[in-house]
PDB file of C-alpha atoms (C1' of nucleotides) in Angstrom:
ATOM      1  CA  MET W   1      -3.153  18.088  21.743  1.00 72.00           C
ATOM      2  CA  GLU W   2      -3.724  14.363  21.839  1.00 90.00           C
ATOM      3  CA  LEU W   3      -2.609  12.493  18.760  1.00 93.00           C
ATOM      4  CA  GLY W   4      -6.025  11.105  17.894  1.00 96.00           C
ATOM      5  CA  SER W   5      -7.574  14.572  18.055  1.00 94.00           C
ATOM      6  CA  ARG W   6      -4.745  15.942  15.980  1.00 92.00           C
ATOM      7  CA  LEU W   7      -5.250  13.309  13.294  1.00 95.00           C
ATOM      8  CA  ILE W   8      -8.984  13.987  13.243  1.00 95.00           C
ATOM      9  CA  GLU W   9      -8.342  17.698  12.945  1.00 92.00           C
ATOM     10  CA  ILE W  10      -6.028  17.151   9.999  1.00 93.00           C
ATOM     11  CA  TYR W  11      -8.679  14.982   8.384  1.00 95.00           C
ATOM     12  CA  HIS W  12     -11.330  17.631   8.805  1.00 93.00           C
ATOM     13  CA  ARG W  13      -9.077  20.307   7.372  1.00 91.00           C
ATOM     14  CA  LEU W  14      -8.324  18.206   4.329  1.00 92.00           C
ATOM     15  CA  TYR W  15     -11.952  17.272   3.859  1.00 94.00           C
ATOM     16  CA  GLN W  16     -13.015  20.873   4.153  1.00 92.00           C
ATOM     17  CA  ALA W  17     -10.422  21.922   1.600  1.00 90.00           C
ATOM     18  CA  TYR W  18     -10.877  19.165  -0.978  1.00 92.00           C
ATOM     19  CA  GLY W  19     -14.218  17.466  -0.292  1.00 95.00           C
ATOM     20  CA  PRO W  20     -14.947  13.774  -0.856  1.00 96.00           C
ATOM     21  CA  GLN W  21     -12.483  12.138  -3.265  1.00 96.00           C
ATOM     22  CA  GLY W  22     -14.615   9.236  -4.417  1.00 94.00           C
ATOM     23  CA  TRP W  23     -11.978   6.574  -3.996  1.00 96.00           C
ATOM     24  CA  TRP W  24     -11.586   3.931  -5.180  1.00 96.00           C
ATOM     25  CA  PRO W  25     -12.939   4.321  -8.725  1.00 94.00           C
ATOM     26  CA  GLY W  26     -14.058   0.934 -10.004  1.00 95.00           C
ATOM     27  CA  GLU W  27     -17.196  -1.005 -10.730  1.00 95.00           C
ATOM     28  CA  SER W  28     -16.390  -4.036  -8.596  1.00 97.00           C
ATOM     29  CA  PRO W  29     -14.151  -5.179  -5.764  1.00 98.00           C
ATOM     30  CA  PHE W  30     -12.227  -7.275  -8.269  1.00 98.00           C
ATOM     31  CA  GLU W  31     -11.553  -4.301 -10.507  1.00 98.00           C
ATOM     32  CA  ILE W  32     -10.283  -2.410  -7.471  1.00 98.00           C
ATOM     33  CA  MET W  33      -7.941  -5.244  -6.531  1.00 98.00           C
ATOM     34  CA  VAL W  34      -6.564  -5.404 -10.057  1.00 98.00           C
ATOM     35  CA  GLY W  35      -6.165  -1.649 -10.073  1.00 98.00           C
ATOM     36  CA  ALA W  36      -4.240  -1.809  -6.801  1.00 98.00           C
ATOM     37  CA  ILE W  37      -1.597  -3.944  -8.478  1.00 98.00           C
ATOM     38  CA  LEU W  38      -1.540  -1.965 -11.708  1.00 98.00           C
ATOM     39  CA  THR W  39      -1.094   1.380  -9.986  1.00 98.00           C
ATOM     40  CA  GLN W  40       2.236   0.471  -8.423  1.00 98.00           C
ATOM     41  CA  ASN W  41       4.543   3.368  -9.227  1.00 97.00           C
ATOM     42  CA  THR W  42       2.150   4.369 -11.994  1.00 97.00           C
ATOM     43  CA  SER W  43      -0.218   7.243 -12.624  1.00 97.00           C
ATOM     44  CA  TRP W  44      -3.871   6.333 -12.314  1.00 97.00           C
ATOM     45  CA  ARG W  45      -4.527   7.554 -15.822  1.00 98.00           C
ATOM     46  CA  ASN W  46      -2.324   4.836 -17.266  1.00 98.00           C
ATOM     47  CA  VAL W  47      -3.976   2.259 -15.040  1.00 98.00           C
ATOM     48  CA  GLU W  48      -7.340   3.288 -16.438  1.00 98.00           C
ATOM     49  CA  ARG W  49      -6.157   2.651 -19.970  1.00 98.00           C
ATOM     50  CA  ALA W  50      -5.174  -0.885 -19.115  1.00 98.00           C
ATOM     51  CA  LEU W  51      -8.383  -1.532 -17.189  1.00 98.00           C
ATOM     52  CA  ALA W  52     -10.385  -0.182 -20.118  1.00 98.00           C
ATOM     53  CA  ARG W  53      -8.660  -2.621 -22.447  1.00 98.00           C
ATOM     54  CA  LEU W  54      -9.486  -5.546 -20.221  1.00 98.00           C
ATOM     55  CA  LYS W  55     -13.074  -4.398 -19.875  1.00 98.00           C
ATOM     56  CA  ALA W  56     -13.527  -3.825 -23.587  1.00 97.00           C
ATOM     57  CA  GLU W  57     -12.594  -7.444 -24.183  1.00 97.00           C
ATOM     58  CA  GLY W  58     -14.727  -8.714 -21.336  1.00 97.00           C
ATOM     59  CA  LEU W  59     -11.675 -10.006 -19.501  1.00 98.00           C
ATOM     60  CA  LEU W  60     -12.119  -8.259 -16.187  1.00 98.00           C
ATOM     61  CA  SER W  61     -13.304 -11.201 -14.130  1.00 98.00           C
ATOM     62  CA  PRO W  62     -11.230 -13.559 -11.989  1.00 98.00           C
ATOM     63  CA  GLU W  63     -12.003 -16.549 -14.205  1.00 98.00           C
ATOM     64  CA  ARG W  64     -11.304 -14.867 -17.537  1.00 98.00           C
ATOM     65  CA  LEU W  65      -8.169 -13.176 -16.345  1.00 98.00           C
ATOM     66  CA  TYR W  66      -6.843 -16.334 -14.754  1.00 98.00           C
ATOM     67  CA  ALA W  67      -7.456 -18.258 -17.970  1.00 98.00           C
ATOM     68  CA  LEU W  68      -5.542 -15.718 -20.053  1.00 98.00           C
ATOM     69  CA  PRO W  69      -2.014 -16.782 -21.038  1.00 98.00           C
ATOM     70  CA  LEU W  70       0.661 -14.675 -19.382  1.00 98.00           C
ATOM     71  CA  GLU W  71       1.886 -13.159 -22.645  1.00 97.00           C
ATOM     72  CA  GLU W  72      -1.584 -12.091 -23.665  1.00 98.00           C
ATOM     73  CA  LEU W  73      -2.175 -10.640 -20.250  1.00 98.00           C
ATOM     74  CA  SER W  74       1.015  -8.605 -20.365  1.00 98.00           C
ATOM     75  CA  GLU W  75       0.158  -7.245 -23.825  1.00 97.00           C
ATOM     76  CA  ARG W  76      -3.092  -5.846 -22.489  1.00 98.00           C
ATOM     77  CA  LEU W  77      -1.333  -4.259 -19.538  1.00 98.00           C
ATOM     78  CA  ARG W  78       1.124  -2.311 -21.690  1.00 98.00           C
ATOM     79  CA  PRO W  79      -0.430   1.121 -21.187  1.00 98.00           C
ATOM     80  CA  ALA W  80       0.052   0.778 -17.428  1.00 98.00           C
ATOM     81  CA  GLY W  81       3.828   0.470 -17.744  1.00 98.00           C
ATOM     82  CA  THR W  82       6.087  -2.228 -16.218  1.00 98.00           C
ATOM     83  CA  TYR W  83       3.641  -4.553 -17.902  1.00 98.00           C
ATOM     84  CA  ARG W  84       5.623  -7.773 -17.808  1.00 98.00           C
ATOM     85  CA  VAL W  85       6.209  -7.333 -14.103  1.00 98.00           C
ATOM     86  CA  LYS W  86       2.583  -6.506 -13.494  1.00 98.00           C
ATOM     87  CA  ALA W  87       1.305  -9.447 -15.519  1.00 98.00           C
ATOM     88  CA  ALA W  88       3.333 -11.798 -13.346  1.00 98.00           C
ATOM     89  CA  ARG W  89       2.152 -10.069 -10.170  1.00 98.00           C
ATOM     90  CA  LEU W  90      -1.471 -10.103 -11.240  1.00 98.00           C
ATOM     91  CA  ARG W  91      -1.148 -13.758 -12.075  1.00 98.00           C
ATOM     92  CA  ALA W  92       0.361 -14.472  -8.677  1.00 98.00           C
ATOM     93  CA  PHE W  93      -2.532 -12.667  -7.013  1.00 98.00           C
ATOM     94  CA  LEU W  94      -5.048 -14.670  -9.054  1.00 98.00           C
ATOM     95  CA  GLU W  95      -3.347 -17.893  -8.074  1.00 98.00           C
ATOM     96  CA  TYR W  96      -3.727 -16.905  -4.445  1.00 98.00           C
ATOM     97  CA  LEU W  97      -7.339 -15.823  -4.960  1.00 98.00           C
ATOM     98  CA  PHE W  98      -8.270 -19.182  -6.451  1.00 98.00           C
ATOM     99  CA  ARG W  99      -6.145 -21.275  -4.124  1.00 98.00           C
ATOM    100  CA  VAL W 100      -7.467 -19.719  -0.915  1.00 98.00           C
ATOM    101  CA  HIS W 101     -10.722 -17.909  -1.726  1.00 98.00           C
ATOM    102  CA  GLU W 102     -12.181 -19.925  -4.593  1.00 98.00           C
ATOM    103  CA  GLY W 103     -11.530 -17.029  -6.937  1.00 98.00           C
ATOM    104  CA  ASP W 104     -14.077 -14.920  -5.090  1.00 98.00           C
ATOM    105  CA  PRO W 105     -13.129 -11.413  -3.888  1.00 98.00           C
ATOM    106  CA  GLY W 106     -16.168 -11.535  -1.610  1.00 98.00           C
ATOM    107  CA  ARG W 107     -14.717 -14.510   0.229  1.00 98.00           C
ATOM    108  CA  LEU W 108     -11.395 -12.730   0.563  1.00 98.00           C
ATOM    109  CA  ALA W 109     -13.312  -9.861   2.155  1.00 98.00           C
ATOM    110  CA  GLN W 110     -14.869 -12.225   4.706  1.00 98.00           C
ATOM    111  CA  GLY W 111     -11.506 -13.310   6.057  1.00 98.00           C
ATOM    112  CA  GLU W 112      -9.940 -11.900   9.198  1.00 98.00           C
ATOM    113  CA  LEU W 113      -8.012  -8.718   8.408  1.00 98.00           C
ATOM    114  CA  GLU W 114      -4.536  -9.510   9.717  1.00 98.00           C
ATOM    115  CA  THR W 115      -4.716 -13.121   8.534  1.00 98.00           C
ATOM    116  CA  VAL W 116      -5.567 -12.158   4.973  1.00 98.00           C
ATOM    117  CA  ARG W 117      -3.039  -9.332   5.106  1.00 98.00           C
ATOM    118  CA  ARG W 118      -0.222 -11.718   5.976  1.00 97.00           C
ATOM    119  CA  ALA W 119      -1.319 -14.023   3.174  1.00 98.00           C
ATOM    120  CA  LEU W 120      -1.362 -11.172   0.671  1.00 98.00           C
ATOM    121  CA  LEU W 121       2.096 -10.045   1.735  1.00 98.00           C
ATOM    122  CA  ALA W 122       3.328 -13.541   0.978  1.00 97.00           C
ATOM    123  CA  VAL W 123       2.200 -13.177  -2.642  1.00 98.00           C
ATOM    124  CA  PRO W 124       5.179 -12.097  -4.748  1.00 97.00           C
ATOM    125  CA  GLY W 125       4.670  -8.538  -5.969  1.00 98.00           C
ATOM    126  CA  ILE W 126       2.211  -7.552  -3.262  1.00 98.00           C
ATOM    127  CA  GLY W 127       3.860  -5.311  -0.706  1.00 98.00           C
ATOM    128  CA  PRO W 128       2.295  -3.478   2.224  1.00 98.00           C
ATOM    129  CA  GLU W 129       0.705  -0.638   0.281  1.00 98.00           C
ATOM    130  CA  THR W 130      -0.860  -2.891  -2.338  1.00 98.00           C
ATOM    131  CA  ALA W 131      -2.072  -5.319   0.341  1.00 98.00           C
ATOM    132  CA  ASP W 132      -3.674  -2.523   2.331  1.00 98.00           C
ATOM    133  CA  SER W 133      -5.252  -1.020  -0.785  1.00 98.00           C
ATOM    134  CA  ILE W 134      -6.782  -4.369  -1.670  1.00 98.00           C
ATOM    135  CA  LEU W 135      -8.019  -4.842   1.885  1.00 98.00           C
ATOM    136  CA  LEU W 136      -9.387  -1.348   2.433  1.00 98.00           C
ATOM    137  CA  TYR W 137     -10.723  -0.340  -0.957  1.00 98.00           C
ATOM    138  CA  GLY W 138     -11.476  -3.767  -2.351  1.00 98.00           C
ATOM    139  CA  ALA W 139     -12.558  -5.664   0.743  1.00 98.00           C
ATOM    140  CA  GLY W 140     -13.766  -2.913   3.086  1.00 98.00           C
ATOM    141  CA  HIS W 141     -11.417  -3.814   5.934  1.00 98.00           C
ATOM    142  CA  PRO W 142     -10.327  -1.084   8.369  1.00 98.00           C
ATOM    143  CA  THR W 143      -6.633  -1.020   7.463  1.00 98.00           C
ATOM    144  CA  PHE W 144      -4.824   2.243   6.759  1.00 98.00           C
ATOM    145  CA  VAL W 145      -3.059   2.637   3.422  1.00 98.00           C
ATOM    146  CA  VAL W 146       0.297   4.366   3.687  1.00 97.00           C
ATOM    147  CA  ASP W 147       2.158   5.772   0.712  1.00 95.00           C
ATOM    148  CA  ALA W 148       4.978   8.197   0.030  1.00 93.00           C
ATOM    149  CA  TYR W 149       2.658  11.182   0.429  1.00 92.00           C
ATOM    150  CA  THR W 150       1.501   9.936   3.810  1.00 94.00           C
ATOM    151  CA  MET W 151       5.015   9.456   5.137  1.00 92.00           C
ATOM    152  CA  ARG W 152       6.138  12.817   3.827  1.00 88.00           C
ATOM    153  CA  LEU W 153       3.178  14.632   5.304  1.00 89.00           C
ATOM    154  CA  LEU W 154       3.469  13.091   8.770  1.00 90.00           C
ATOM    155  CA  GLU W 155       7.191  13.715   8.861  1.00 87.00           C
ATOM    156  CA  ARG W 156       6.726  17.342   7.870  1.00 83.00           C
ATOM    157  CA  LEU W 157       4.027  17.761  10.473  1.00 86.00           C
ATOM    158  CA  GLY W 158       6.409  16.352  13.057  1.00 87.00           C
ATOM    159  CA  LEU W 159       4.154  13.413  13.856  1.00 91.00           C
ATOM    160  CA  LEU W 160       6.677  10.841  12.655  1.00 92.00           C
ATOM    161  CA  PRO W 161      10.474  10.879  12.880  1.00 90.00           C
ATOM    162  CA  ALA W 162      12.434  10.997   9.644  1.00 86.00           C
ATOM    163  CA  GLY W 163      13.056   7.517   8.336  1.00 87.00           C
ATOM    164  CA  ALA W 164       9.987   5.999   9.978  1.00 92.00           C
ATOM    165  CA  SER W 165       8.766   2.747   8.489  1.00 95.00           C
ATOM    166  CA  TYR W 166       5.562   1.849   6.696  1.00 96.00           C
ATOM    167  CA  ALA W 167       4.464  -0.087   9.764  1.00 96.00           C
ATOM    168  CA  ASP W 168       5.190   2.881  12.044  1.00 95.00           C
ATOM    169  CA  CYS W 169       3.004   5.097   9.931  1.00 96.00           C
ATOM    170  CA  ARG W 170       0.163   2.603   9.597  1.00 97.00           C
ATOM    171  CA  THR W 171       0.209   1.916  13.318  1.00 97.00           C
ATOM    172  CA  LEU W 172       0.089   5.610  14.108  1.00 97.00           C
ATOM    173  CA  PHE W 173      -3.227   5.978  12.303  1.00 98.00           C
ATOM    174  CA  MET W 174      -4.717   2.684  13.398  1.00 98.00           C
ATOM    175  CA  ALA W 175      -3.835   3.115  17.064  1.00 97.00           C
ATOM    176  CA  HIS W 176      -5.353   6.566  17.315  1.00 98.00           C
ATOM    177  CA  LEU W 177      -8.376   6.463  15.047  1.00 98.00           C
ATOM    178  CA  PRO W 178     -11.546   4.382  15.225  1.00 98.00           C
ATOM    179  CA  PRO W 179     -11.348   1.376  12.862  1.00 98.00           C
ATOM    180  CA  ASP W 180     -13.743   2.906  10.373  1.00 98.00           C
ATOM    181  CA  PRO W 181     -13.177   1.813   6.758  1.00 98.00           C
ATOM    182  CA  GLN W 182     -14.974   4.851   5.386  1.00 98.00           C
ATOM    183  CA  LEU W 183     -12.783   7.177   7.444  1.00 98.00           C
ATOM    184  CA  PHE W 184      -9.588   5.374   6.399  1.00 98.00           C
ATOM    185  CA  ASN W 185     -10.737   5.362   2.798  1.00 98.00           C
ATOM    186  CA  GLU W 186     -11.367   9.076   2.609  1.00 98.00           C
ATOM    187  CA  TYR W 187      -8.387   9.984   4.751  1.00 98.00           C
ATOM    188  CA  HIS W 188      -5.868   8.262   2.517  1.00 98.00           C
ATOM    189  CA  ALA W 189      -7.447   9.654  -0.632  1.00 97.00           C
ATOM    190  CA  LEU W 190      -7.354  13.160   0.833  1.00 95.00           C
ATOM    191  CA  ILE W 191      -3.684  12.798   1.751  1.00 95.00           C
ATOM    192  CA  VAL W 192      -2.879  11.826  -1.824  1.00 95.00           C
ATOM    193  CA  ARG W 193      -4.917  14.708  -3.182  1.00 93.00           C
ATOM    194  CA  HIS W 194      -3.157  17.113  -0.849  1.00 90.00           C
ATOM    195  CA  GLY W 195       0.210  15.641  -1.714  1.00 88.00           C
ATOM    196  CA  LYS W 196      -0.296  16.011  -5.434  1.00 88.00           C
ATOM    197  CA  GLU W 197      -1.264  19.628  -5.107  1.00 83.00           C
ATOM    198  CA  ARG W 198       0.794  20.941  -2.250  1.00 71.00           C
ATOM    199  CA  CYS W 199       3.079  18.484  -0.571  1.00 67.00           C
ATOM    200  CA  ARG W 200       5.270  17.289  -3.401  1.00 64.00           C
ATOM    201  CA  LYS W 201       8.767  15.926  -3.160  1.00 60.00           C
ATOM    202  CA  ARG W 202      10.183  19.019  -4.792  1.00 60.00           C
ATOM    203  CA  GLY W 203       8.895  22.270  -6.051  1.00 53.00           C
ATOM    204  CA  PRO W 204       7.882  25.578  -4.563  1.00 53.00           C
ATOM    205  CA  ARG W 205       6.877  25.946  -0.990  1.00 52.00           C
ATOM    206  CA  CYS W 206       3.149  25.507  -0.771  1.00 56.00           C
ATOM    207  CA  SER W 207       1.049  28.571  -0.222  1.00 58.00           C
ATOM    208  CA  SER W 208      -2.390  28.809   1.336  1.00 64.00           C
ATOM    209  CA  CYS W 209      -2.027  25.303   2.663  1.00 71.00           C
ATOM    210  CA  PRO W 210      -5.155  23.971   4.357  1.00 75.00           C
ATOM    211  CA  LEU W 211      -2.997  22.180   6.893  1.00 74.00           C
ATOM    212  CA  LEU W 212       0.056  23.849   8.289  1.00 62.00           C
ATOM    213  CA  ASP W 213       2.798  25.912   6.765  1.00 59.00           C
ATOM    214  CA  ARG W 214       5.099  23.214   8.012  1.00 58.00           C
ATOM    215  CA  CYS W 215       3.932  20.588   5.561  1.00 61.00           C
ATOM    216  CA  ALA W 216       5.417  22.698   2.804  1.00 51.00           C
ATOM    217  CA  TYR W 217       8.438  21.581   0.900  1.00 45.00           C
ATOM    218  CA  GLY W 218      11.545  23.283   2.152  1.00 40.00           C
ATOM    219  CA  VAL W 219      10.308  24.190   5.596  1.00 39.00           C
ATOM    220  CA  ALA W 220      12.828  23.520   8.330  1.00 34.00           C
ATOM    221  CA  GLN W 221      12.298  20.250  10.140  1.00 35.00           C
ATOM    222  CA  THR W 222      12.884  21.191  13.751  1.00 34.00           C
ATOM    223  CA  GLY W 223      10.617  18.590  15.302  1.00 33.00           C
ATOM    224  CA  GLU W 224       9.553  20.989  18.013  1.00 29.00           C
ATOM    225  CA  GLU W 225       6.124  22.351  18.865  1.00 30.00           C
ATOM    226  CA  SER W 226       4.437  19.002  18.770  1.00 30.00           C
ATOM    227  CA  ASP W 227       1.274  20.389  20.350  1.00 30.00           C
ATOM    228  CA  GLY W 228      -1.495  22.228  18.586  1.00 31.00           C
ATOM    229  CA  SER W 229       0.253  25.571  18.343  1.00 32.00           C
ATOM    230  CA  ALA W 230       1.323  24.913  14.764  1.00 35.00           C
ATOM    231  CA  GLY W 231      -2.142  23.616  13.995  1.00 33.00           C
ATOM    232  CA  ALA W 232      -3.602  27.080  14.338  1.00 29.00           C
ATOM    233  CA  VAL W 233      -1.424  28.377  11.531  1.00 29.00           C
ATOM    234  CA  GLY W 234      -3.250  26.917   8.584  1.00 30.00           C
ATOM    235  CA  THR W 235      -6.527  28.351   7.477  1.00 29.00           C
ATOM    236  CA  ALA W 236      -8.530  26.609   4.806  1.00 29.00           C
ATOM    237  CA  ARG W 237      -8.729  29.414   2.355  1.00 25.00           C
TER     238      ARG W 237
ATOM    239  C1'  DG L   1      15.815  15.837 -22.426  1.00 93.22           C
ATOM    240  C1'  DC L   2      14.294  15.288 -17.489  1.00 93.22           C
ATOM    241  C1'  DC L   3      11.336  14.070 -13.561  1.00 93.22           C
ATOM    242  C1'  DC L   4       7.412  11.884 -11.825  1.00 93.22           C
ATOM    243  C1'  DA L   5       3.571   8.504 -11.097  1.00 93.22           C
ATOM    244  C1'  DG L   6      -1.799   5.956  -5.744  1.00 93.22           C
ATOM    245  C1'  DG L   7       5.686   0.191  -5.307  1.00 93.22           C
ATOM    246  C1'  DT L   8       8.137  -4.028  -5.046  1.00 93.22           C
ATOM    247  C1'  DG L   9      11.929  -7.085  -5.021  1.00 93.22           C
ATOM    248  C1'  DG L  10      16.596  -8.230  -5.833  1.00 93.22           C
ATOM    249  C1'  DG L  11      21.412  -7.156  -5.411  1.00 93.22           C
ATOM    250  C1'  DT L  12      25.473  -5.196  -3.068  1.00 93.22           C
ATOM    251  C1'  DA L  13      28.434  -3.456   0.820  1.00 93.22           C
TER     252       DA L  13
ATOM    253  C1'  DT S   1      20.669  -2.157   7.773  1.00 93.22           C
ATOM    254  C1'  DA S   2      21.094   1.119   3.958  1.00 93.22           C
ATOM    255  C1'  DC S   3      21.255   2.316  -0.510  1.00 93.22           C
ATOM    256  C1'  DC S   4      20.861   1.410  -5.577  1.00 93.22           C
ATOM    257  C1'  DC S   5      18.579  -0.384  -9.448  1.00 93.22           C
ATOM    258  C1'  DA S   6      15.148  -2.550 -12.885  1.00 93.22           C
ATOM    259  C1'  DC S   7      10.686  -2.525 -14.287  1.00 93.22           C
ATOM    260  C1'  DA S   8       8.269   0.852 -18.636  1.00 93.22           C
ATOM    261  C1'  DT S   9       4.455   3.724 -20.272  1.00 93.22           C
ATOM    262  C1'  DG S  10       2.658   8.461 -20.638  1.00 93.22           C
ATOM    263  C1'  DG S  11       2.230  13.355 -19.044  1.00 93.22           C
ATOM    264  C1'  DG S  12       4.129  17.902 -17.710  1.00 93.22           C
TER     265       DG S  12
END
DNA sequence: GCCCAGGTGGGTA
DNA sequence: TACCCACATGGG
């Protein structure tokens, strides 16, 4: 089966199994961008606590946040963990936002995708996943967000070689799917949902997987049968 | 007590 | 390049 069709089939299976995920939770593009930085190596629940603190004090706007002294910012980010690191990273992002986009997330969204992406990657503390999250979920650009779940899943499905890079994985999706932000949005969220429930790093082999038995932890990685034969194994029950 | 979470950057060999 | 580690809170 052609790769694009295979990726679409996987998407449909996930969607059928889990339904719409409603990503990214947030009341504004700016809140989403802040959340993208806060969620680095952190559970979303802890991110929500920090966002709630900022909201409760009316600080969740580019101007207010930028005006907040670094120490006060980091205190409010405590519940999200790695709070001193995140305060510095958030500050660096705000400096970029004001320097290049007049502090306006809407203007960031109007920029050309790859141009803004390169600029974001140059901001200390913003790596590829955070940049793509900001661009896709915050700015509505058709860029695919790759995370550990995504890499693990594609490797287990035999669509990526072991040790593939972030760029390899992103390119795989973007070269074989239409550049549809809504599709990319839901697809990534579904992969994370699937990963949390059934495609973990460790743990028992997943049962009744909506995808393929092969995405399960512990299944031999032979790399063979790259066509659709394995795709018929999973049934969304 | 341990591992993990919607990563990133710096250091070492 | 390939690992290893710090960052740090909160949940299972």
